[in-house]
Coordinates of C-alpha atoms in Angstrom, one line a residue:
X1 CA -23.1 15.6 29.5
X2 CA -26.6 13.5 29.4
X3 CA -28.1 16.6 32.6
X4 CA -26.7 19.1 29.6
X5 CA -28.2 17.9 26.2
X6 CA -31.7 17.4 28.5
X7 CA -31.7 20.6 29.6
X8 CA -31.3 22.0 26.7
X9 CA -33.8 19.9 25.4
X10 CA -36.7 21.3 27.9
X11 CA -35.7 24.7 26.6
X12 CA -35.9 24.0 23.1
X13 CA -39.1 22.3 22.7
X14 CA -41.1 22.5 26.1
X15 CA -41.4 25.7 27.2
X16 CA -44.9 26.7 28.3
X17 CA -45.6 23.2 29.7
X18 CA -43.7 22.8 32.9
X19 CA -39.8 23.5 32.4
X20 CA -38.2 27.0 32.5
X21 CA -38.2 30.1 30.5
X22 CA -36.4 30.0 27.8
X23 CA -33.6 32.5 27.9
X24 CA -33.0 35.0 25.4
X25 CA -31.5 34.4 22.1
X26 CA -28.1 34.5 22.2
X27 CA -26.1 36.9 19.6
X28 CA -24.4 35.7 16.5
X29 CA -21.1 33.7 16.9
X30 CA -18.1 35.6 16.7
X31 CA -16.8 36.5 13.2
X32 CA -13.3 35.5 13.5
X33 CA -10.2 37.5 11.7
X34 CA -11.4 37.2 7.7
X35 CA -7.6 35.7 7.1
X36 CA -8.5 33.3 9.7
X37 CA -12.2 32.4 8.5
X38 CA -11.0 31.7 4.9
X39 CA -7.8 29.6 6.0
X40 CA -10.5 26.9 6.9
X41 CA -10.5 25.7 2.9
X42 CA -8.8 22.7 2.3
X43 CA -8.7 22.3 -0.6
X44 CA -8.2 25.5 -1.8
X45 CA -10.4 26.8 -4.8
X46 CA -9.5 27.3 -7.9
X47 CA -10.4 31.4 -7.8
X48 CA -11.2 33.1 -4.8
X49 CA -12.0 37.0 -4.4
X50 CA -12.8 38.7 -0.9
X51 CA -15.8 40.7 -1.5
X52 CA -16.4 43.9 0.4
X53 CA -19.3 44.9 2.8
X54 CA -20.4 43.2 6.1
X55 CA -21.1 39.2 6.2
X56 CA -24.5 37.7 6.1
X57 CA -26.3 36.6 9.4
X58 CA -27.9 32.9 8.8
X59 CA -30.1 32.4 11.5
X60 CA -34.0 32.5 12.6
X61 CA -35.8 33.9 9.3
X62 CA -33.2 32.5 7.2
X63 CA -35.2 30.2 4.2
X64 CA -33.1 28.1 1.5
X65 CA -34.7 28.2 -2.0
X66 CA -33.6 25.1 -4.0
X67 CA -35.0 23.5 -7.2
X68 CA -35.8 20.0 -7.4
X69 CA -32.7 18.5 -8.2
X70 CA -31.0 20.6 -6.2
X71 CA -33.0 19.7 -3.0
X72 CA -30.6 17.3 -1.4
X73 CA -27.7 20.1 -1.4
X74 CA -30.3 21.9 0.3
X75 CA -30.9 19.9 2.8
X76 CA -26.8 19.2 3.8
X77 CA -27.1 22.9 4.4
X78 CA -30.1 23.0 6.2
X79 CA -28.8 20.3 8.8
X80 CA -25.7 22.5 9.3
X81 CA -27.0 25.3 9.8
X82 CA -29.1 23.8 12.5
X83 CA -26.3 22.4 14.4
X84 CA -24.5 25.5 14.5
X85 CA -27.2 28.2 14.8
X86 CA -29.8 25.5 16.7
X87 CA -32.2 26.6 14.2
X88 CA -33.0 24.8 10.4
X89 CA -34.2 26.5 7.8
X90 CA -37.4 25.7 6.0
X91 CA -36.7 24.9 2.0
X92 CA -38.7 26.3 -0.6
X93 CA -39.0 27.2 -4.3
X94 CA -36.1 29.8 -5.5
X95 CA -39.1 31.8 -6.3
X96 CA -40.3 31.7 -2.4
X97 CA -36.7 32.5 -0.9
X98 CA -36.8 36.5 -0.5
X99 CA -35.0 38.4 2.2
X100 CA -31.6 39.6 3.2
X101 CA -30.6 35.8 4.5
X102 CA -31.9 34.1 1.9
X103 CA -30.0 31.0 0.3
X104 CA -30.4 29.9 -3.0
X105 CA -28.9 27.0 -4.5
X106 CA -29.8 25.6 -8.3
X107 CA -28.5 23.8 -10.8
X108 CA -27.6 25.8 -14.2
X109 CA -24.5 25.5 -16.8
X110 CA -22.9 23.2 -19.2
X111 CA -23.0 19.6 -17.0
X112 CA -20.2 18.7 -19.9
X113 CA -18.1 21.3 -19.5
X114 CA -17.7 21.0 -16.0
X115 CA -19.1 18.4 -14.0
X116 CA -17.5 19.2 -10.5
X117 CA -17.1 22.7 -10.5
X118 CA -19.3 25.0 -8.6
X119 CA -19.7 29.3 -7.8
X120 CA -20.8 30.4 -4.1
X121 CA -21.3 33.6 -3.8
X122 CA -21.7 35.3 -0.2
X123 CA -22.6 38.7 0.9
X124 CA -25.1 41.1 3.0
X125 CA -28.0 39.9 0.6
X126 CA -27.3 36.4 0.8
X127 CA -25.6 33.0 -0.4
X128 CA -25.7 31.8 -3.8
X129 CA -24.7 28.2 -4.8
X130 CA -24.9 27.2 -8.5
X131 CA -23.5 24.1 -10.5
X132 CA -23.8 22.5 -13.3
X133 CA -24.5 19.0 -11.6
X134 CA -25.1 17.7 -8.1
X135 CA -21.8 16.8 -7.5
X136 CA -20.6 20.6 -8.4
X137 CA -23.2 21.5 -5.7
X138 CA -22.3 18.5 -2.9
X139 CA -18.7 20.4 -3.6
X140 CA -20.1 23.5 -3.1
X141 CA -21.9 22.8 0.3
X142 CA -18.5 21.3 1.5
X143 CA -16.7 24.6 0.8
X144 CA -19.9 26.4 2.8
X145 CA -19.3 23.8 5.7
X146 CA -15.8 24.6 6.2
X147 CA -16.6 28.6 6.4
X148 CA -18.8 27.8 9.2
X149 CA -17.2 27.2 12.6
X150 CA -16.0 23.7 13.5
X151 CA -19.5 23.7 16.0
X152 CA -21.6 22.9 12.8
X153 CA -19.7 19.3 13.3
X154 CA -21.2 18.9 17.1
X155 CA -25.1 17.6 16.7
X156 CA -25.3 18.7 20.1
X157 CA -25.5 21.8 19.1
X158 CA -29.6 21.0 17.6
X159 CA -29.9 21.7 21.7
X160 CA -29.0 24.6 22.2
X161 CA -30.7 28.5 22.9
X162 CA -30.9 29.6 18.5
X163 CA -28.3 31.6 17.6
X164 CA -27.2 33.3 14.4
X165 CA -24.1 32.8 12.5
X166 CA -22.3 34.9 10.3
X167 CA -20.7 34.2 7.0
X168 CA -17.6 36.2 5.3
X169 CA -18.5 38.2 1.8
X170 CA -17.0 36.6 -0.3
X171 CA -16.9 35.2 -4.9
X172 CA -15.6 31.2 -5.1
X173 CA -15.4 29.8 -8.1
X174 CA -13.9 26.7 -8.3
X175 CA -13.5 23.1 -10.2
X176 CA -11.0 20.4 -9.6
X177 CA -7.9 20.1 -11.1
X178 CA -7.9 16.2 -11.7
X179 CA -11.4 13.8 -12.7
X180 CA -9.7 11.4 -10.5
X181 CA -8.9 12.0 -6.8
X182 CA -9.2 8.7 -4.8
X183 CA -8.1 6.7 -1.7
X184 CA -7.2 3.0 -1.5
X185 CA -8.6 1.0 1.3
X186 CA -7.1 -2.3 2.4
X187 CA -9.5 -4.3 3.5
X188 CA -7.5 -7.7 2.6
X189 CA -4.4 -7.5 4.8
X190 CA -7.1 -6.3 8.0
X191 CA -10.6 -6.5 7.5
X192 CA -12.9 -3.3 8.0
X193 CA -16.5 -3.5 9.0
X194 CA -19.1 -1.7 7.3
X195 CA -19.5 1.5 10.0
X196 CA -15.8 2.0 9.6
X197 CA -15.9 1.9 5.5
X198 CA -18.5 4.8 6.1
X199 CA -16.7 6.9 7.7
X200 CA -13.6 7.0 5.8
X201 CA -15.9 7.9 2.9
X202 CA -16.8 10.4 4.9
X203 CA -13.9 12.0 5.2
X204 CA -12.7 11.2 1.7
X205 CA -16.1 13.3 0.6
X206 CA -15.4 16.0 3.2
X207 CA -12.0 16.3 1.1
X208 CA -13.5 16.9 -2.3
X209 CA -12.3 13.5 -3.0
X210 CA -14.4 11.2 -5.3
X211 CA -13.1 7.3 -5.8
X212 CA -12.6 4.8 -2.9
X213 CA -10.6 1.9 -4.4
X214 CA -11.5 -1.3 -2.3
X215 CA -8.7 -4.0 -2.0
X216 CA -11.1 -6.8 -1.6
X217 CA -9.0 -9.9 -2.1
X218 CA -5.3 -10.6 -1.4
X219 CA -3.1 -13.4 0.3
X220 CA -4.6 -13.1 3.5
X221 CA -8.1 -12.7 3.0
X222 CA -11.4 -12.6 0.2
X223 CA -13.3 -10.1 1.6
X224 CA -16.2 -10.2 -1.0
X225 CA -19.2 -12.8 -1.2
X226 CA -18.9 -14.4 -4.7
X227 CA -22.1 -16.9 -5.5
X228 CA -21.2 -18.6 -7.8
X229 CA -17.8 -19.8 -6.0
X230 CA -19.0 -19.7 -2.1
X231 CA -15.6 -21.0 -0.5
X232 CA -13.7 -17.9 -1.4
X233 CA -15.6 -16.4 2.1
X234 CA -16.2 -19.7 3.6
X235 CA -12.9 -20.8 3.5
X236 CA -10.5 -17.5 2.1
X237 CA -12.3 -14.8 4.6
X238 CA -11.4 -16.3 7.9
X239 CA -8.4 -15.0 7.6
X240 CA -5.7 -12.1 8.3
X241 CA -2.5 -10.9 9.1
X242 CA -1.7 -11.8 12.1
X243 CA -4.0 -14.7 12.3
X244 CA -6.9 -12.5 13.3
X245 CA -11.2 -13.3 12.3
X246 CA -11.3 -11.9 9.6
X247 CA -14.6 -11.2 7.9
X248 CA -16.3 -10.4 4.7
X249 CA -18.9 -7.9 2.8
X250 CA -22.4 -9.9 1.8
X251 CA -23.3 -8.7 -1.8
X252 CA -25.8 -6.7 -0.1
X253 CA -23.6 -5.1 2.8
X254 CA -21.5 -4.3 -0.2
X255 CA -24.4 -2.9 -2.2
X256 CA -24.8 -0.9 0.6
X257 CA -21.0 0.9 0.7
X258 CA -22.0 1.4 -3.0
X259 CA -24.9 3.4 -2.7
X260 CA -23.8 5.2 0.6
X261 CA -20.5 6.3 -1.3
X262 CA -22.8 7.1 -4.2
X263 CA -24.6 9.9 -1.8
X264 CA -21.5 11.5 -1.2
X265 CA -20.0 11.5 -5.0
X266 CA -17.7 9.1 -4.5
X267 CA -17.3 6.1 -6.9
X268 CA -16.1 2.3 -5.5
X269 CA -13.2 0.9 -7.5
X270 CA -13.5 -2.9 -6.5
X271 CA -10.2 -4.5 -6.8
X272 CA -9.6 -8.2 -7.3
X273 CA -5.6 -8.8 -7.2
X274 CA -4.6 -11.3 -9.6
X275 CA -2.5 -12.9 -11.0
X276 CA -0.3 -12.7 -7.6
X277 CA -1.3 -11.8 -4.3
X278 CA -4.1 -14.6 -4.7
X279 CA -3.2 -17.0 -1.7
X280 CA -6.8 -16.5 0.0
X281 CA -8.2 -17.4 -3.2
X282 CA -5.9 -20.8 -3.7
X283 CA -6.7 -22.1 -0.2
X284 CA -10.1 -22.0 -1.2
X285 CA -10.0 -23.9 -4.2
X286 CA -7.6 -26.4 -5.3
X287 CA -8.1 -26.4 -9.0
X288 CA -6.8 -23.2 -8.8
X289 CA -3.6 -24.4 -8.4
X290 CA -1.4 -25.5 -10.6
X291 CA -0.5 -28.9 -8.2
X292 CA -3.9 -29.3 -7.9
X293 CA -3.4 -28.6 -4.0
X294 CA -4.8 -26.1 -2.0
X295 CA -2.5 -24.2 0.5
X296 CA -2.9 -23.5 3.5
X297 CA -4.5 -20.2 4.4
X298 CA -2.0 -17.5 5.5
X299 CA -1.6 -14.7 7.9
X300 CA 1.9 -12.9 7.1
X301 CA 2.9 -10.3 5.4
X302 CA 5.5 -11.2 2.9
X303 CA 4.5 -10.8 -0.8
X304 CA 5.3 -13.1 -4.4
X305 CA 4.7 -16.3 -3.3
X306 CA 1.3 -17.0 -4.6
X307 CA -0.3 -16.6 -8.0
X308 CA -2.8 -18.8 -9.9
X309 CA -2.4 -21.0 -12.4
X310 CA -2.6 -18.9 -15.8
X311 CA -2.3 -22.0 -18.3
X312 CA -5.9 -23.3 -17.0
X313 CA -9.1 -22.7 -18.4
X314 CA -10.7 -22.7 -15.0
X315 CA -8.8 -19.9 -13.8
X316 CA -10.5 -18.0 -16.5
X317 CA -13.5 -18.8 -15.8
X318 CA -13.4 -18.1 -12.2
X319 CA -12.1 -15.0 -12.9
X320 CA -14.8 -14.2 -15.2
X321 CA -17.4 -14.8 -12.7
X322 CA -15.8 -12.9 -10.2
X323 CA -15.7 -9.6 -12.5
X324 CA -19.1 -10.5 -13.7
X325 CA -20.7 -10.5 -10.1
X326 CA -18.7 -8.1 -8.6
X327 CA -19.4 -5.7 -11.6
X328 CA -23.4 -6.1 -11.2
X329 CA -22.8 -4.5 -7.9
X330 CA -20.9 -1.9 -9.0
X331 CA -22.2 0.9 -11.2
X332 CA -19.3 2.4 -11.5
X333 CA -17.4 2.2 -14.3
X334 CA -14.3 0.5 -13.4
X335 CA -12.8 -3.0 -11.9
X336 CA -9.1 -3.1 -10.6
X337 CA -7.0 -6.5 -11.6
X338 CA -4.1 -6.0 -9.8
X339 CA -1.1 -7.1 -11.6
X340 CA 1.5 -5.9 -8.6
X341 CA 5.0 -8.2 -7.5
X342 CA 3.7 -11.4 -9.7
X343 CA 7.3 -13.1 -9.0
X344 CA 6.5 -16.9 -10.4
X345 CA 5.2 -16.4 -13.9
X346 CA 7.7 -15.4 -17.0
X347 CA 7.4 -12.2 -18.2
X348 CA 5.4 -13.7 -21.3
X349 CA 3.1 -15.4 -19.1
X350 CA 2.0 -12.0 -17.2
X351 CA 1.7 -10.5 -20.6
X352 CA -0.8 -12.8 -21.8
X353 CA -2.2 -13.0 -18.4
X354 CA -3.4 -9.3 -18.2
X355 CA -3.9 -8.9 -22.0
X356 CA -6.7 -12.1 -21.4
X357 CA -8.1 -10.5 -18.2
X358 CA -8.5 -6.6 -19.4
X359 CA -11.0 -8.5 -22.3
X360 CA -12.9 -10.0 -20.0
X361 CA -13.4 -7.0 -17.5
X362 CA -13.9 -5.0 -21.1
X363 CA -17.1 -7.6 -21.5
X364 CA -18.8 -6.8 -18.3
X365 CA -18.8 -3.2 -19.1
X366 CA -15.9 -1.9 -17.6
X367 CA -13.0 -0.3 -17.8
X368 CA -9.6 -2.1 -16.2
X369 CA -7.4 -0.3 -14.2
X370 CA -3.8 -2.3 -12.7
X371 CA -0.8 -1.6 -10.4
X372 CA 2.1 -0.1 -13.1
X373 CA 3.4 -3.6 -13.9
X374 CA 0.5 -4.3 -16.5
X375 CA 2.1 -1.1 -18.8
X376 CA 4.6 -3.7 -19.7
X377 CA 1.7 -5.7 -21.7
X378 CA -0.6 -4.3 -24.5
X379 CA -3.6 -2.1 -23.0
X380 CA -6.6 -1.9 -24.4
X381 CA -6.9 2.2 -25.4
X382 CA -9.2 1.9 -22.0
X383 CA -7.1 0.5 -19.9
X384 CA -5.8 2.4 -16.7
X385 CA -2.3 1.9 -15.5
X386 CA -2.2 3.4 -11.4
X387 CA 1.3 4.1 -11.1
X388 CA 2.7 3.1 -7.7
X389 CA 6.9 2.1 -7.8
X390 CA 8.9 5.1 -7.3
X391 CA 11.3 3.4 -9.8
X392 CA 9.0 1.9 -12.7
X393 CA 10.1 2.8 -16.1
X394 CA 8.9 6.4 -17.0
X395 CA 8.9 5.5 -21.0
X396 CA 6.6 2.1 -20.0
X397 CA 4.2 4.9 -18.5
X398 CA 4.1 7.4 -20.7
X399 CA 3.5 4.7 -23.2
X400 CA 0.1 4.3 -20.8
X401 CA -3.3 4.9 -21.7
X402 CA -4.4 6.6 -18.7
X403 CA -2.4 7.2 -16.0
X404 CA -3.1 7.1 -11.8
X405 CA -0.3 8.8 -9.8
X406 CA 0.1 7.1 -6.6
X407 CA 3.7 7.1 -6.3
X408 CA 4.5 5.0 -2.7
X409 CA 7.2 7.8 -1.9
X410 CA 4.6 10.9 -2.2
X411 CA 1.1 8.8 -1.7
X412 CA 1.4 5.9 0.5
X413 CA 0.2 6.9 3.2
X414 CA 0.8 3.9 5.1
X415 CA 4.3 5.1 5.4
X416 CA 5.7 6.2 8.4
X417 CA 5.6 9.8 9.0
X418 CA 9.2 9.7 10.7
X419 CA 11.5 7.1 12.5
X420 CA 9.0 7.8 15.5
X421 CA 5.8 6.9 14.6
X422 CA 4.6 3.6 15.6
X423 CA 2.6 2.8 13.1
X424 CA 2.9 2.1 9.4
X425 CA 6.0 0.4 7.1
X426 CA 9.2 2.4 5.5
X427 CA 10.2 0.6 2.6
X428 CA 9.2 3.6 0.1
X429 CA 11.0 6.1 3.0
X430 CA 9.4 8.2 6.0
X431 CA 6.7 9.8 3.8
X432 CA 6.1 13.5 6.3
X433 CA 2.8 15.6 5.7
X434 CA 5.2 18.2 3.2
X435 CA 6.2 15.0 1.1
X436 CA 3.0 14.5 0.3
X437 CA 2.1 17.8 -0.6
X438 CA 5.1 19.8 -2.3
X439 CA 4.9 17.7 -6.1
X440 CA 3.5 18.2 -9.2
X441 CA 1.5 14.9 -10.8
X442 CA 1.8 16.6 -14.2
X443 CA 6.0 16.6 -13.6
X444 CA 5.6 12.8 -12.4
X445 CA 6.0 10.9 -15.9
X446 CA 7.7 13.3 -18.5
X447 CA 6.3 12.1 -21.8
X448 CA 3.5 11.2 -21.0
X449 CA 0.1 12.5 -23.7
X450 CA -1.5 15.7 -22.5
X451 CA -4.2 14.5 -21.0
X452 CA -3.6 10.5 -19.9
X453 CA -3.2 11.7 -16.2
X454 CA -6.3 11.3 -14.7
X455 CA -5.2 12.5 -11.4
X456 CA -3.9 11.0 -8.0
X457 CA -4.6 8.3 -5.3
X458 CA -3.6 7.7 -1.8
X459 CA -3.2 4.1 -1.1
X460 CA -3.4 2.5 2.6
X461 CA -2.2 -0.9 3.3
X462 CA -3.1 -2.4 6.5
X463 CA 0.0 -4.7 7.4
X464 CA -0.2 -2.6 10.5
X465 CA -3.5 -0.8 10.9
X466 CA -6.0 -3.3 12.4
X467 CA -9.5 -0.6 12.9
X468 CA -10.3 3.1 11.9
X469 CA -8.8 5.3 14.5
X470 CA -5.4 3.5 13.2
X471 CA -6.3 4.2 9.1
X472 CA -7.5 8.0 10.5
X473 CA -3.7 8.5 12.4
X474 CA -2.0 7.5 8.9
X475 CA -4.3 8.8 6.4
X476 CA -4.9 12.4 8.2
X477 CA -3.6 15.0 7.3
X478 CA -1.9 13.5 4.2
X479 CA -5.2 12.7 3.1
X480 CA -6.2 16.8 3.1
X481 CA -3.0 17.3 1.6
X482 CA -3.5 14.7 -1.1
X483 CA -6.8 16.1 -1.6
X484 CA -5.2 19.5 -2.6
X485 CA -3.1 18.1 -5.1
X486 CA -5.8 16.4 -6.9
X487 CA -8.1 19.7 -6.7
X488 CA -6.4 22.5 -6.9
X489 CA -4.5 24.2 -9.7
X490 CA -0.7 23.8 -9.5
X491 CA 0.2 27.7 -9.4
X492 CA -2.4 28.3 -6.4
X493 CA -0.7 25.9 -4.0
X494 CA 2.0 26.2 -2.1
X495 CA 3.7 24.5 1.1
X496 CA 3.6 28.1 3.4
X497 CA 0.1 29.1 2.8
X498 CA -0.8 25.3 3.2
X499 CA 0.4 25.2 6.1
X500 CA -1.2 27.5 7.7
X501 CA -5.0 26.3 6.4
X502 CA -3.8 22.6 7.7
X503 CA -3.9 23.8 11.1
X504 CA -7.2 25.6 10.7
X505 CA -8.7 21.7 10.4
X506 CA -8.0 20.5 13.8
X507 CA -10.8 22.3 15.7
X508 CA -13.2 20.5 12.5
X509 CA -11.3 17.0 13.1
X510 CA -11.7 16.8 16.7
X511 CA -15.4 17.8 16.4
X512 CA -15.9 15.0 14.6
X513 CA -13.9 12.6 16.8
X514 CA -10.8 12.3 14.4
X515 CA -7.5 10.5 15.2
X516 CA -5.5 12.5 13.5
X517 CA -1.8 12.7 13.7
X518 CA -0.7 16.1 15.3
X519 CA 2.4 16.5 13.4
X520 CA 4.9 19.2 15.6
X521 CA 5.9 21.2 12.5
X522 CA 2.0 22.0 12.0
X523 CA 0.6 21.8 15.0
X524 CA 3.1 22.7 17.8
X525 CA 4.2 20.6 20.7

């Protein structure tokens, strides 16, 4: 492989002083079967007309045109087009970008109206991508990246001899379904470095997806520095299950996942679980406790043992300047508190407990969001509830402000595919790639006010995944089918044609060095 990438290196850039002649250009890339080129989109766009004519060659002589603020789509498409054709294209004014291979990309239309949405338009004369806003263009360039072959993924490619590619004619118009389509990383349960938060945002931006909720803090581990109360990390984030290191995010490494995420449109939800699921936090402080004793820390997986002492001022004020620090590093505007399997406080207790909590994450300037239990108290018209037990009480959630859909037997996707695989827990049921596909959010929570559903989000908990390529087995391809749901409309889906653009993905997923599990049903044996 090293002989290969510096051979093609000499021909590339040092011909004419001592290495070989470079051969001749090689001719475009083969245009596969137009059926087969656009069952590459996942997800699949909201309108999608085939356009007639020939495609349009990208290649040598190719020049992007791009407005200011739509300079940094310009440049995602530039770098792709270099690793597939070996060649980038300079970017210029709109006004500059003449020629039959010209792209243009620019911002124009109502940014209130729609805010994701984008229209690509491809043909013999050239590409078009317009949007309202950025993020309608980052969209936009994803759709582009998955019409060109899987190679675009392979930097190796930079290279090779130039080589055009060709593009199929054809009108998208598209805008997500849903505001919110997220994943839930656990990072409590097993700690993730940095490198591997990355790349799942990668793959949650390839997706169209836009919110990555954090579990930072649970029984077995605080996974976020807090200044103001240093132990939780000193003492709370040397552990996990298992009894493993552990680890922690330094307000800066944090920062960090914040403004990479950012890049890529994708908003961090931070979550802080309280009142329950607080162990890492009690063996950190004593006062904490309602004994006044600190626990030891704890490496196991059972849940409802722990929660803090809700009749003490001090819990109160540690959690208020836990959601003040954490939500200085956070632009975004949300901060999840939990509220899941609290099993030692009354029913009144919780009640008050959340309805004291939601004001003070209202007073740093954000919005709560907690696991379905908290519908039970009385929300703040801000107030999120994510919905998450197949069996919670439908008139508690239509009764919701807002509503996430994560039910655990569509969206967990740390749920075993079938009784085979390895990984992953079954309590919710064997949760197959179909599962998670074939359901309507909207049909979730009859009752419910036009509007309160936000959209969905695939949660991951980590009892049994311990580094990335065990999150990428679970998470892919539920997490392309998840993605689907929360983008496209409901009547332009459907389990057959699905399918089919599933499979199209694994040539893209194992050029980027995906785990992904290669279900038999969609990928053969």
């Amino acid at each position: 492989m090293r002989q290969r990438l510096m051979v093609g290196l000499c021909v590339a850039t040092l011909v004419g002083a001592g290495c070989a002649r470079a051969p001749k250009p090689r001719g475009p890339w083969a245009v596969p079967d137009p059926e087969a080129r656009f069952a590459q989109l996942v997800p699949r766009p909201a309108s999608l007309e085939r356009l007639n004519g020939g495609p349009l060659s990208i290649g040598p002589g190719t020049i992007i045109g791009a407005d200011a603020a739509a300079r940094p789509a310009a440049a995602l498409i530039a770098t792709l087009v270099r690793h597939v054709t070996g060649t980038k294209p300079p970017i210029a004014d709109p006004s500059a970008a003449t020629g039959a291979n010209a792209i243009i990309v620019t911002l124009t239309g109502d940014a209130a109206a729609n805010p994701e949405g984008y229209e690509l338009r491809v043909d013999a004369g050239g590409l078009r991508l317009t949007a309202a806003t950025p993020a309608g263009l980052f969209y936009g360039v994803q759709t582009i990246r998955q019409l060109l072959p899987a190679a675009a993924e392979y930097e190796a490619i930079l290279f090779q001899q130039p080589r055009p590619v060709l593009l199929p004619a054809v009108h998208i118009v598209d805008r997500p379904r849903y505001s919110w389509r997220g994943a839930m990383l656990d990072v409590a349960r097993h700690f993730f470095s940095v490198d591997e938060v990355k790349r799942y945002i990668d793959l949650l931006a390839l997706h169209k997806m836009n919110r990555l909720h954090l579990h930072l803090a649970d029984d077995q581990g605080w996974r976020i520095e807090i200044t103001s109360w240093p132990d939780l990390t000193l003492k709370g984030g040397r552990s996990e299950v298992g009894g493993g290191a552990g680890g922690y995010y330094t307000q800066a490494q944090y920062s960090d996942l914040v403004a990479y995420a950012a890049d890529r449109f994708v908003t961090i939800v931070p979550e802080i679980d309280m009142p329950g699921h607080t162990n890492a936090a009690l063996s950190s402080y004593a006062e904490l406790n309602c004994s006044g004793v600190a626990p030891e820390p704890y490496s196991g997986t059972e849940v409802g043992f722990s929660a803090f002492c809700v009749d003490r001022d001090v819990t109160y004020r540690f959690i208020d300047d836990v959601v003040r620090e954490i939500a200085a590093l956070t632009p975004g505007p949300y901060f999840h508190a939990g509220g899941d399997e609290v099993k030692t406080l009354t029913p009144e207790q919780y009640r008050a407990f959340v309805e004291r909590v939601q004001t003070i994450v209202e007073k740093h300037g954000k919005q709560m969001v907690g696991w379905d239990e908290i519908a039970a108290a009385r929300l703040l018209p801000t107030s999120i509830v994510q919905h998450w037990r197949p069996e919670a009480s439908r008139t508690l959630l239509a009764g919701a402000p807002h509503l996430i859909l994560s039910p655990a037997d569509r969206m967990y996707i740390d749920m075993k595919y079938d009784e085979d695989t390895i990984l992953g827990l079954n309590w919710a049921g064997y949760v197959p790639i179909r599962t998670s596909y074939d359901w309507d959010p909207d049909a979730r929570v009859p009752g419910a006010a036009p509007g309160a559903v936000l959209g969905v989000e695939a949660p991951l908990w980590s009892e049994t995944v311990t580094n990335i390529h065990d999150v990428e087995y679970m998470a892919m391809p539920r997490l392309a089918a998840l993605a689907e749901v929360g983008w496209t409309p409901q009547a332009r889906r459907s389990w057959r044609d699905f399918r089919v653009r599933l499979a199209a993905q694994a040539p893209r997923w194992t050029a980027l060095g995906v785990n992904f599990y290669r279900d038999p049903e969609i990928y053969g044996r």
